């Protein structure tokens, strides 16, 4: 009864294995690739990371609580440093020996009271049975490209690709490119191309969003927009959070149209926000040109509302991802009411009619995943291991209704909201459990794993000292 299958050796799978081991389980991790790291392994066919990519989140938000990055790691690490970090973490906690590499799950179904896994390795298929299975295959690996009328006629020699397949910015040197989309990946790729020698870069968006930089006045943006306090507002008072978001983003990011972009929608909730360190300055310098969403493609020509035209050699679409769980059998898919954008789960993790099956990290998120994934893995491990009381069937069914009503998987969540959500479930929320002086530091702290090692199961003896030192290092004088 202690054997558990974990599908995927990315950050979610590694975190699940580490915390399930801690609770006395014996996990086996099945990974289709040849190394751990998931998206952060650029050689992984399921990775959308490009070779030059660095994180949009600062390193303390891009790690687990119980292993820091090596000294000298940049504040915003290169993707290779992040992949190495997860491999080091897996080694530190004895996870590497539990991973069966080059092993892909092709079908998962309930049979005779257990979960049947049809697996494939080196062209050979075989079955394994487990009482419990954790799906940790990631949210961003099935790209979606919008079908603009005439897209099939596009004749530019660089073609139309999704940002997931953007691997070589130098192929676009001295070429004319349009990037589609307003999310971080689109803005970062447009920035990359303009700084690495493209002849022209245009960014087409359906709407102009506000744009947050990575740092403001020497502070990582996490200490302004992804704090413990704002995570609590997201869960307890979303309207207050929206008011606070508008005030903070206008103060720290400003009106993007002053740089030369279109005006955002006058209603903040309809405009939305994204992030990029360089994009707005590149617009101001004329190196990236915002345009409307194209209404027609004909050969190499894009036509825009109002009649303007643009000839380009390539189109890169940063337009999102569909949920990708092709291995689930029809009965399981029906129970989960699974679509490309929705999966029905209690607290993003479990379903009362699918005993022993859990899902990690399948929501779309603004911000870094490691801290929320660590808290979700702990919640799951503590629930299955008995360290906390499991949720009743009635409570879980109420959770399913909340999932449907609030569209848990249809929009973006923030890292601060999701980390606190799982911390409350597993008893590691530090609210009202520490001194007033430390409570003020917690309230203003960026969301990091250390926030949730202060109280409850597996609290660090020196957790308050570690968090205080982290806060002082990034918020001197606060």
Short mmCIF file of C-alpha atoms in Angstrom, two decimals:
data_model
loop_
_atom_site.label_atom_id
_atom_site.label_comp_id
_atom_site.label_asym_id
_atom_site.label_seq_id
_atom_site.Cartn_x
_atom_site.Cartn_y
_atom_site.Cartn_z
CA UNK A 1 0.00 0.00 0.00
CA UNK A 2 3.01 2.32 0.19
CA UNK A 3 4.06 2.00 -3.46
CA UNK A 4 3.25 5.11 -5.47
CA UNK A 5 3.81 5.92 -9.15
CA UNK A 6 4.75 9.49 -10.03
CA UNK A 7 4.51 10.51 -13.67
CA UNK A 8 7.11 13.14 -14.56
CA UNK A 9 10.46 14.12 -13.05
CA UNK A 10 10.06 17.87 -13.38
CA UNK A 11 9.79 20.13 -10.33
CA UNK A 12 6.35 18.77 -9.40
CA UNK A 13 7.37 15.12 -9.63
CA UNK A 14 10.57 15.73 -7.68
CA UNK A 15 8.70 17.58 -4.93
CA UNK A 16 6.06 14.84 -4.74
CA UNK A 17 8.70 12.12 -4.45
CA UNK A 18 10.63 14.00 -1.76
CA UNK A 19 7.61 14.60 0.48
CA UNK A 20 5.94 11.22 -0.08
CA UNK A 21 9.23 9.57 0.92
CA UNK A 22 9.18 11.70 4.06
CA UNK A 23 5.77 10.23 4.90
CA UNK A 24 6.98 6.64 4.50
CA UNK A 25 5.84 5.92 0.96
CA UNK A 26 7.93 4.21 -1.73
CA UNK A 27 7.64 6.29 -4.90
CA UNK A 28 8.71 5.23 -8.38
CA UNK A 29 9.09 8.13 -10.81
CA UNK A 30 8.49 7.46 -14.50
CA UNK A 31 10.14 10.02 -16.80
CA UNK A 32 9.97 9.95 -20.60
CA UNK A 33 13.16 12.00 -20.98
CA UNK A 34 16.73 11.07 -20.03
CA UNK A 35 17.17 13.58 -17.17
CA UNK A 36 15.19 15.37 -14.50
CA UNK A 37 14.02 18.97 -14.73
CA UNK A 38 10.94 18.84 -16.96
CA UNK A 39 10.52 22.16 -18.75
CA UNK A 40 13.92 23.30 -17.50
CA UNK A 41 15.73 20.61 -19.48
CA UNK A 42 16.22 22.23 -22.89
CA UNK A 43 16.95 18.84 -24.48
CA UNK A 44 13.55 17.53 -23.38
CA UNK A 45 11.04 17.39 -26.29
CA UNK A 46 8.38 18.50 -23.79
CA UNK A 47 10.30 21.68 -22.92
CA UNK A 48 9.48 25.12 -24.26
CA UNK A 49 12.63 26.71 -22.83
CA UNK A 50 14.93 28.39 -25.34
CA UNK A 51 18.71 28.27 -24.89
CA UNK A 52 19.17 31.94 -23.87
CA UNK A 53 16.21 32.08 -21.50
CA UNK A 54 16.62 33.31 -17.93
CA UNK A 55 13.96 33.25 -15.24
CA UNK A 56 11.36 35.97 -14.83
CA UNK A 57 11.29 35.22 -11.10
CA UNK A 58 14.10 35.85 -8.62
CA UNK A 59 16.03 32.88 -7.32
CA UNK A 60 14.47 32.71 -3.82
CA UNK A 61 11.04 32.27 -5.42
CA UNK A 62 12.43 29.75 -7.91
CA UNK A 63 13.61 27.10 -5.47
CA UNK A 64 12.36 24.74 -2.79
CA UNK A 65 12.64 25.64 0.87
CA UNK A 66 15.28 23.13 1.92
CA UNK A 67 18.03 23.68 -0.66
CA UNK A 68 19.41 27.09 -1.69
CA UNK A 69 21.10 27.81 -5.00
CA UNK A 70 24.92 27.72 -4.97
CA UNK A 71 26.60 30.93 -3.92
CA UNK A 72 27.20 33.25 -6.85
CA UNK A 73 24.04 32.24 -8.75
CA UNK A 74 22.62 35.36 -10.46
CA UNK A 75 19.47 36.88 -9.02
CA UNK A 76 17.57 35.74 -12.13
CA UNK A 77 19.21 32.42 -13.02
CA UNK A 78 19.85 31.11 -16.52
CA UNK A 79 17.69 28.10 -17.40
CA UNK A 80 20.72 25.81 -17.19
CA UNK A 81 21.30 26.81 -13.57
CA UNK A 82 17.67 26.04 -12.77
CA UNK A 83 17.86 22.60 -14.36
CA UNK A 84 21.06 21.87 -12.44
CA UNK A 85 19.33 23.00 -9.25
CA UNK A 86 16.54 20.45 -9.68
CA UNK A 87 19.03 17.70 -10.44
CA UNK A 88 21.00 18.63 -7.31
CA UNK A 89 17.78 18.61 -5.31
CA UNK A 90 16.84 15.17 -6.63
CA UNK A 91 20.30 13.90 -5.72
CA UNK A 92 20.21 15.50 -2.26
CA UNK A 93 16.93 13.79 -1.36
CA UNK A 94 17.60 10.43 -2.96
CA UNK A 95 15.15 10.90 -5.82
CA UNK A 96 17.49 10.16 -8.74
CA UNK A 97 17.66 6.49 -7.79
CA UNK A 98 13.87 6.30 -7.90
CA UNK A 99 13.53 7.55 -11.48
CA UNK A 100 13.01 5.20 -14.40
CA UNK A 101 14.13 7.29 -17.37
CA UNK A 102 13.05 6.86 -21.01
CA UNK A 103 9.73 5.48 -19.69
CA UNK A 104 6.54 7.02 -21.02
CA UNK A 105 3.00 6.51 -19.71
CA UNK A 106 0.72 5.69 -22.62
CA UNK A 107 -2.48 4.73 -20.78
CA UNK A 108 -3.85 5.02 -17.26
CA UNK A 109 -7.06 3.22 -16.27
CA UNK A 110 -8.79 1.84 -13.18
CA UNK A 111 -8.75 -1.97 -13.11
CA UNK A 112 -9.75 -4.34 -10.30
CA UNK A 113 -9.45 -1.66 -7.62
CA UNK A 114 -5.97 -0.48 -8.65
CA UNK A 115 -4.51 1.86 -11.25
CA UNK A 116 -3.17 0.14 -14.35
CA UNK A 117 -0.27 1.93 -16.04
CA UNK A 118 0.63 0.97 -19.59
CA UNK A 119 4.24 2.11 -19.99
CA UNK A 120 6.66 2.17 -22.90
CA UNK A 121 10.44 1.99 -22.73
CA UNK A 122 12.77 1.61 -25.71
CA UNK A 123 9.86 0.53 -27.91
CA UNK A 124 8.65 -2.15 -25.49
CA UNK A 125 5.33 -1.86 -23.65
CA UNK A 126 4.65 -3.24 -20.19
CA UNK A 127 2.04 -2.87 -17.45
CA UNK A 128 2.49 -1.90 -13.81
CA UNK A 129 -0.21 -1.67 -11.13
CA UNK A 130 -0.27 0.86 -8.28
CA UNK A 131 -2.78 1.80 -5.60
CA UNK A 132 -1.77 5.46 -5.88
CA UNK A 133 -0.62 7.56 -8.83
CA UNK A 134 0.54 11.19 -8.98
CA UNK A 135 0.33 13.00 -12.33
CA UNK A 136 3.02 15.71 -12.51
CA UNK A 137 3.46 16.14 -16.26
CA UNK A 138 3.26 19.95 -16.34
CA UNK A 139 0.85 22.55 -17.69
CA UNK A 140 2.77 24.06 -20.60
CA UNK A 141 3.61 21.37 -23.14
CA UNK A 142 0.72 21.30 -25.65
CA UNK A 143 0.95 24.56 -27.61
CA UNK A 144 -2.08 26.26 -29.14
CA UNK A 145 -1.73 28.42 -32.26
CA UNK A 146 -4.77 30.52 -33.24
CA UNK A 147 -6.06 29.98 -36.77
CA UNK A 148 -5.95 33.45 -38.29
CA UNK A 149 -7.81 33.43 -41.62
CA UNK A 150 -5.37 32.50 -44.37
CA UNK A 151 -2.73 31.12 -41.99
CA UNK A 152 -2.36 28.04 -44.19
CA UNK A 153 -1.15 30.25 -47.05
CA UNK A 154 1.74 31.79 -45.13
CA UNK A 155 4.86 31.53 -47.31
CA UNK A 156 7.55 33.18 -45.20
CA UNK A 157 10.51 30.82 -45.12
CA UNK A 158 10.72 30.88 -41.30
CA UNK A 159 7.15 29.64 -41.07
CA UNK A 160 4.65 29.92 -38.24
CA UNK A 161 5.80 28.41 -34.95
CA UNK A 162 4.64 28.49 -31.35
CA UNK A 163 6.88 30.03 -28.69
CA UNK A 164 7.22 26.44 -27.38
CA UNK A 165 9.29 25.68 -30.49
CA UNK A 166 11.36 28.87 -30.44
CA UNK A 167 14.88 27.48 -30.03
CA UNK A 168 17.19 29.62 -32.20
CA UNK A 169 16.86 33.42 -32.10
CA UNK A 170 19.85 33.75 -34.43
CA UNK A 171 17.81 32.21 -37.27
CA UNK A 172 15.84 35.48 -37.24
CA UNK A 173 18.82 37.81 -37.64
CA UNK A 174 18.24 40.34 -40.44
CA UNK A 175 14.71 38.99 -40.90
CA UNK A 176 11.27 40.53 -40.37
CA UNK A 177 9.21 38.88 -37.64
CA UNK A 178 5.78 39.21 -36.05
CA UNK A 179 5.27 37.84 -32.54
CA UNK A 180 1.67 37.08 -31.54
CA UNK A 181 0.40 37.42 -27.97
CA UNK A 182 0.67 39.56 -24.86
CA UNK A 183 1.94 37.13 -22.22
CA UNK A 184 5.46 37.06 -20.81
CA UNK A 185 6.81 34.61 -23.39
CA UNK A 186 5.71 36.81 -26.31
CA UNK A 187 7.20 39.97 -24.81
CA UNK A 188 10.45 38.22 -23.90
CA UNK A 189 10.83 36.64 -27.34
CA UNK A 190 10.11 39.96 -29.06
CA UNK A 191 12.74 41.54 -26.81
CA UNK A 192 15.23 38.76 -27.55
CA UNK A 193 14.80 39.09 -31.29
CA UNK A 194 15.13 42.87 -31.35
CA UNK A 195 18.34 42.78 -29.29
CA UNK A 196 19.88 39.87 -31.23
CA UNK A 197 19.69 41.38 -34.70
CA UNK A 198 16.28 40.88 -36.30
CA UNK A 199 15.65 43.40 -39.09
CA UNK A 200 12.25 44.29 -37.62
CA UNK A 201 10.08 42.97 -34.79
CA UNK A 202 6.36 43.65 -34.49
CA UNK A 203 4.26 42.48 -31.56
CA UNK A 204 0.57 41.81 -32.28
CA UNK A 205 -1.80 41.74 -29.30
CA UNK A 206 -5.56 41.53 -28.97
CA UNK A 207 -5.29 44.02 -26.11
CA UNK A 208 -2.55 46.04 -24.47
CA UNK A 209 -1.73 44.91 -20.94
CA UNK A 210 0.16 46.70 -18.21
CA UNK A 211 3.77 45.49 -18.09
CA UNK A 212 5.69 44.84 -14.87
CA UNK A 213 9.49 44.84 -14.79
CA UNK A 214 11.47 42.23 -12.87
CA UNK A 215 12.77 44.78 -10.39
CA UNK A 216 11.68 48.19 -9.09
CA UNK A 217 14.12 50.40 -7.17
CA UNK A 218 16.34 47.41 -6.52
CA UNK A 219 13.48 45.24 -5.23
CA UNK A 220 12.45 42.03 -7.01
CA UNK A 221 8.86 42.49 -8.17
CA UNK A 222 7.88 39.58 -5.89
CA UNK A 223 8.27 41.91 -2.89
CA UNK A 224 5.70 44.24 -4.42
CA UNK A 225 3.17 42.03 -6.22
CA UNK A 226 3.66 38.42 -4.99
CA UNK A 227 3.74 38.82 -1.22
CA UNK A 228 2.16 36.78 1.56
CA UNK A 229 -0.29 39.63 2.17
CA UNK A 230 -1.46 39.64 -1.45
CA UNK A 231 -1.84 35.87 -1.44
CA UNK A 232 -4.18 36.22 1.53
CA UNK A 233 -6.18 38.91 -0.29
CA UNK A 234 -6.51 36.65 -3.34
CA UNK A 235 -8.10 33.95 -1.19
CA UNK A 236 -10.10 36.12 1.23
CA UNK A 237 -10.92 39.39 -0.53
CA UNK A 238 -10.41 39.30 -4.32
CA UNK A 239 -12.00 42.72 -4.82
CA UNK A 240 -9.52 44.30 -2.41
CA UNK A 241 -6.73 42.50 -4.23
CA UNK A 242 -7.84 43.96 -7.55
CA UNK A 243 -7.89 47.47 -6.11
CA UNK A 244 -4.45 46.95 -4.60
CA UNK A 245 -3.15 45.50 -7.88
CA UNK A 246 -4.34 48.49 -9.87
CA UNK A 247 -2.77 50.94 -7.42
CA UNK A 248 0.55 49.11 -7.26
CA UNK A 249 0.89 48.40 -10.98
CA UNK A 250 0.07 51.99 -11.91
CA UNK A 251 2.64 53.18 -9.36
CA UNK A 252 5.45 50.77 -10.21
CA UNK A 253 4.86 50.06 -13.90
CA UNK A 254 3.01 53.12 -15.14
CA UNK A 255 0.98 53.63 -18.28
CA UNK A 256 2.63 51.59 -21.07
CA UNK A 257 1.28 53.98 -23.71
CA UNK A 258 3.82 56.56 -22.50
CA UNK A 259 6.46 54.26 -24.03
CA UNK A 260 4.59 54.09 -27.33
CA UNK A 261 2.19 51.16 -26.94
CA UNK A 262 -1.56 51.39 -27.49
CA UNK A 263 -3.60 52.58 -24.52
CA UNK A 264 -4.69 49.79 -22.14
CA UNK A 265 -8.40 49.33 -21.56
CA UNK A 266 -9.65 51.96 -19.08
CA UNK A 267 -10.97 49.19 -16.82
CA UNK A 268 -7.97 47.62 -15.14
CA UNK A 269 -9.59 44.20 -14.84
CA UNK A 270 -10.09 44.09 -18.62
CA UNK A 271 -6.59 45.32 -19.42
CA UNK A 272 -4.73 42.83 -17.24
CA UNK A 273 -1.00 42.72 -16.60
CA UNK A 274 2.03 40.78 -17.72
CA UNK A 275 5.78 41.09 -17.22
CA UNK A 276 8.98 41.83 -19.11
CA UNK A 277 12.17 43.59 -18.16
CA UNK A 278 13.06 45.12 -21.53
CA UNK A 279 9.92 45.27 -23.68
CA UNK A 280 8.64 48.78 -22.92
CA UNK A 281 12.08 50.36 -23.31
CA UNK A 282 12.51 48.59 -26.65
CA UNK A 283 9.17 50.00 -27.79
CA UNK A 284 10.32 53.45 -26.71
CA UNK A 285 13.52 52.95 -28.76
CA UNK A 286 11.57 51.84 -31.84
CA UNK A 287 13.13 48.38 -31.77
CA UNK A 288 9.79 46.60 -31.15
CA UNK A 289 6.64 47.94 -32.80
CA UNK A 290 3.21 47.08 -31.36
CA UNK A 291 0.48 46.35 -33.93
CA UNK A 292 -3.13 45.20 -33.85
CA UNK A 293 -4.11 41.55 -34.13
CA UNK A 294 -3.94 40.53 -37.82
CA UNK A 295 -7.24 39.84 -39.56
CA UNK A 296 -5.83 38.02 -42.58
CA UNK A 297 -2.68 36.25 -43.76
CA UNK A 298 -1.95 35.99 -47.49
CA UNK A 299 1.43 34.61 -48.52
CA UNK A 300 4.05 36.66 -46.64
CA UNK A 301 1.59 39.51 -46.02
CA UNK A 302 -0.34 40.17 -42.82
CA UNK A 303 -3.31 42.52 -43.10
CA UNK A 304 -4.52 44.46 -40.07
CA UNK A 305 -7.81 46.21 -39.22
CA UNK A 306 -7.86 49.55 -40.99
CA UNK A 307 -6.12 48.17 -44.05
CA UNK A 308 -2.42 48.38 -43.16
CA UNK A 309 -0.14 45.57 -44.37
CA UNK A 310 3.13 44.01 -43.26
CA UNK A 311 5.40 41.54 -45.06
CA UNK A 312 7.30 39.17 -42.78
CA UNK A 313 9.58 36.16 -42.96
CA UNK A 314 8.33 34.44 -39.80
CA UNK A 315 5.54 34.41 -37.23
CA UNK A 316 6.01 33.29 -33.63
CA UNK A 317 2.85 32.63 -31.61
CA UNK A 318 3.01 32.93 -27.82
CA UNK A 319 -0.65 32.12 -27.44
CA UNK A 320 -0.98 29.59 -24.67
CA UNK A 321 -1.30 25.88 -24.06
CA UNK A 322 -3.99 23.23 -23.73
CA UNK A 323 -4.11 20.71 -20.92
CA UNK A 324 -2.21 17.65 -22.09
CA UNK A 325 -3.26 14.37 -20.47
CA UNK A 326 -3.60 12.02 -23.48
CA UNK A 327 -2.93 8.89 -21.41
CA UNK A 328 -6.13 9.10 -19.31
CA UNK A 329 -8.78 6.57 -20.28
CA UNK A 330 -12.24 7.76 -21.27
CA UNK A 331 -13.89 6.97 -17.93
CA UNK A 332 -11.31 8.99 -16.01
CA UNK A 333 -11.54 11.87 -18.46
CA UNK A 334 -15.32 11.92 -18.10
CA UNK A 335 -15.12 11.92 -14.32
CA UNK A 336 -12.72 14.88 -14.43
CA UNK A 337 -14.86 16.66 -17.06
CA UNK A 338 -11.59 17.19 -18.85
CA UNK A 339 -11.29 19.69 -21.71
CA UNK A 340 -8.38 21.61 -23.23
CA UNK A 341 -8.83 24.27 -20.54
CA UNK A 342 -10.60 22.63 -17.60
CA UNK A 343 -10.18 19.76 -15.18
CA UNK A 344 -12.50 19.31 -12.20
CA UNK A 345 -10.58 18.72 -8.97
CA UNK A 346 -10.98 19.47 -5.31
CA UNK A 347 -8.33 22.03 -4.36
CA UNK A 348 -6.54 21.49 -7.67
CA UNK A 349 -5.37 18.05 -6.49
CA UNK A 350 -7.87 15.21 -5.89
CA UNK A 351 -11.28 13.91 -6.97
CA UNK A 352 -13.54 11.96 -4.57
CA UNK A 353 -14.48 9.45 -7.27
CA UNK A 354 -10.87 8.72 -8.26
CA UNK A 355 -9.33 7.27 -5.11
CA UNK A 356 -5.55 7.20 -5.13
CA UNK A 357 -5.14 9.52 -8.13
CA UNK A 358 -3.64 13.00 -7.66
CA UNK A 359 -2.65 15.84 -9.99
CA UNK A 360 0.10 18.37 -9.31
CA UNK A 361 0.71 21.74 -10.95
CA UNK A 362 -1.95 21.72 -13.67
CA UNK A 363 -3.16 25.30 -13.20
CA UNK A 364 -1.82 28.19 -15.30
CA UNK A 365 0.20 30.48 -13.08
CA UNK A 366 1.60 33.99 -12.97
CA UNK A 367 4.92 33.70 -11.20
CA UNK A 368 7.17 30.85 -10.19
CA UNK A 369 5.97 27.29 -9.61
CA UNK A 370 8.45 25.74 -7.12
CA UNK A 371 6.97 27.23 -3.92
CA UNK A 372 3.33 26.35 -4.73
CA UNK A 373 4.38 22.92 -5.98
CA UNK A 374 6.25 22.24 -2.77
CA UNK A 375 3.20 23.18 -0.68
CA UNK A 376 0.89 21.10 -2.88
CA UNK A 377 3.24 18.11 -2.62
CA UNK A 378 3.29 18.48 1.16
CA UNK A 379 -0.50 18.74 1.31
CA UNK A 380 -0.83 15.55 -0.73
CA UNK A 381 1.83 13.67 1.24
CA UNK A 382 0.43 14.74 4.61
CA UNK A 383 -3.11 13.79 3.54
CA UNK A 384 -2.16 10.36 2.25
CA UNK A 385 0.33 9.75 5.06
CA UNK A 386 -2.00 10.74 7.90
CA UNK A 387 -0.04 13.76 9.17
CA UNK A 388 -3.21 15.81 8.61
CA UNK A 389 -6.83 14.75 8.46
CA UNK A 390 -7.98 13.96 4.93
CA UNK A 391 -10.84 16.04 3.58
CA UNK A 392 -14.26 14.39 3.86
CA UNK A 393 -16.22 13.37 0.79
CA UNK A 394 -18.74 16.15 1.44
CA UNK A 395 -15.96 18.74 1.69
CA UNK A 396 -14.36 17.45 -1.49
CA UNK A 397 -17.64 17.62 -3.40
CA UNK A 398 -18.04 21.20 -2.24
CA UNK A 399 -14.53 21.71 -3.59
CA UNK A 400 -15.61 20.36 -6.96
CA UNK A 401 -18.47 22.85 -7.05
CA UNK A 402 -16.08 25.67 -6.17
CA UNK A 403 -13.76 24.49 -8.96
CA UNK A 404 -16.60 24.67 -11.48
CA UNK A 405 -18.02 27.97 -10.24
CA UNK A 406 -14.68 29.77 -10.06
CA UNK A 407 -13.08 28.20 -13.14
CA UNK A 408 -10.05 27.01 -11.23
CA UNK A 409 -8.16 25.87 -14.32
CA UNK A 410 -9.51 28.28 -16.92
CA UNK A 411 -7.53 31.37 -15.89
CA UNK A 412 -4.22 32.31 -14.33
CA UNK A 413 -3.56 32.03 -10.59
CA UNK A 414 -0.71 33.77 -8.77
CA UNK A 415 2.14 32.00 -7.01
CA UNK A 416 1.28 33.78 -3.75
CA UNK A 417 -2.36 32.64 -3.85
CA UNK A 418 -1.57 29.02 -4.68
CA UNK A 419 1.24 28.61 -2.15
CA UNK A 420 -0.95 29.95 0.65
CA UNK A 421 -3.92 27.86 -0.47
CA UNK A 422 -1.98 24.63 0.00
CA UNK A 423 -0.23 25.89 3.15
CA UNK A 424 -3.60 26.44 4.79
CA UNK A 425 -4.63 22.92 3.83
CA UNK A 426 -1.56 21.32 5.37
CA UNK A 427 -1.30 23.49 8.48
CA UNK A 428 1.79 25.51 7.59
CA UNK A 429 0.21 28.97 7.27
CA UNK A 430 2.11 31.13 9.81
CA UNK A 431 -0.72 33.65 10.30
CA UNK A 432 -1.26 34.61 13.99
CA UNK A 433 1.17 31.92 15.15
CA UNK A 434 4.36 33.95 15.63
CA UNK A 435 5.53 37.20 17.23
CA UNK A 436 4.17 40.55 16.06
CA UNK A 437 7.59 41.64 14.77
CA UNK A 438 7.94 38.49 12.68
CA UNK A 439 4.31 38.74 11.54
CA UNK A 440 5.09 42.09 9.90
CA UNK A 441 8.04 40.56 8.03
CA UNK A 442 5.83 37.67 6.93
CA UNK A 443 3.10 40.02 5.70
CA UNK A 444 5.53 41.91 3.44
CA UNK A 445 7.65 38.93 2.42
CA UNK A 446 7.78 37.65 -1.13
CA UNK A 447 6.29 34.20 -1.58
CA UNK A 448 9.10 31.74 -0.98
CA UNK A 449 9.31 28.27 0.50
CA UNK A 450 10.74 29.62 3.75
CA UNK A 451 7.40 31.29 4.53
CA UNK A 452 5.92 27.85 5.02
CA UNK A 453 8.65 26.23 7.12
CA UNK A 454 7.96 28.42 10.18
CA UNK A 455 5.10 26.46 11.79
CA UNK A 456 3.28 23.16 11.45
CA UNK A 457 4.66 19.83 10.20
CA UNK A 458 8.36 19.86 9.27
CA UNK A 459 8.92 23.43 10.47
CA UNK A 460 12.58 24.51 10.54
CA UNK A 461 13.96 25.11 14.03
CA UNK A 462 15.67 28.21 12.65
CA UNK A 463 12.89 29.08 10.18
CA UNK A 464 12.28 32.59 11.58
CA UNK A 465 16.00 33.38 11.38
CA UNK A 466 16.22 32.11 7.79
CA UNK A 467 13.19 34.12 6.67
CA UNK A 468 14.41 37.27 8.43
CA UNK A 469 17.82 36.94 6.77
CA UNK A 470 16.20 36.42 3.35
CA UNK A 471 14.00 39.46 3.82
CA UNK A 472 16.92 41.63 4.94
CA UNK A 473 19.02 40.52 1.94
CA UNK A 474 16.43 41.68 -0.59
CA UNK A 475 14.63 44.46 1.29
CA UNK A 476 17.40 46.36 3.10
CA UNK A 477 16.00 49.16 5.22
CA UNK A 478 12.40 47.91 4.99
#
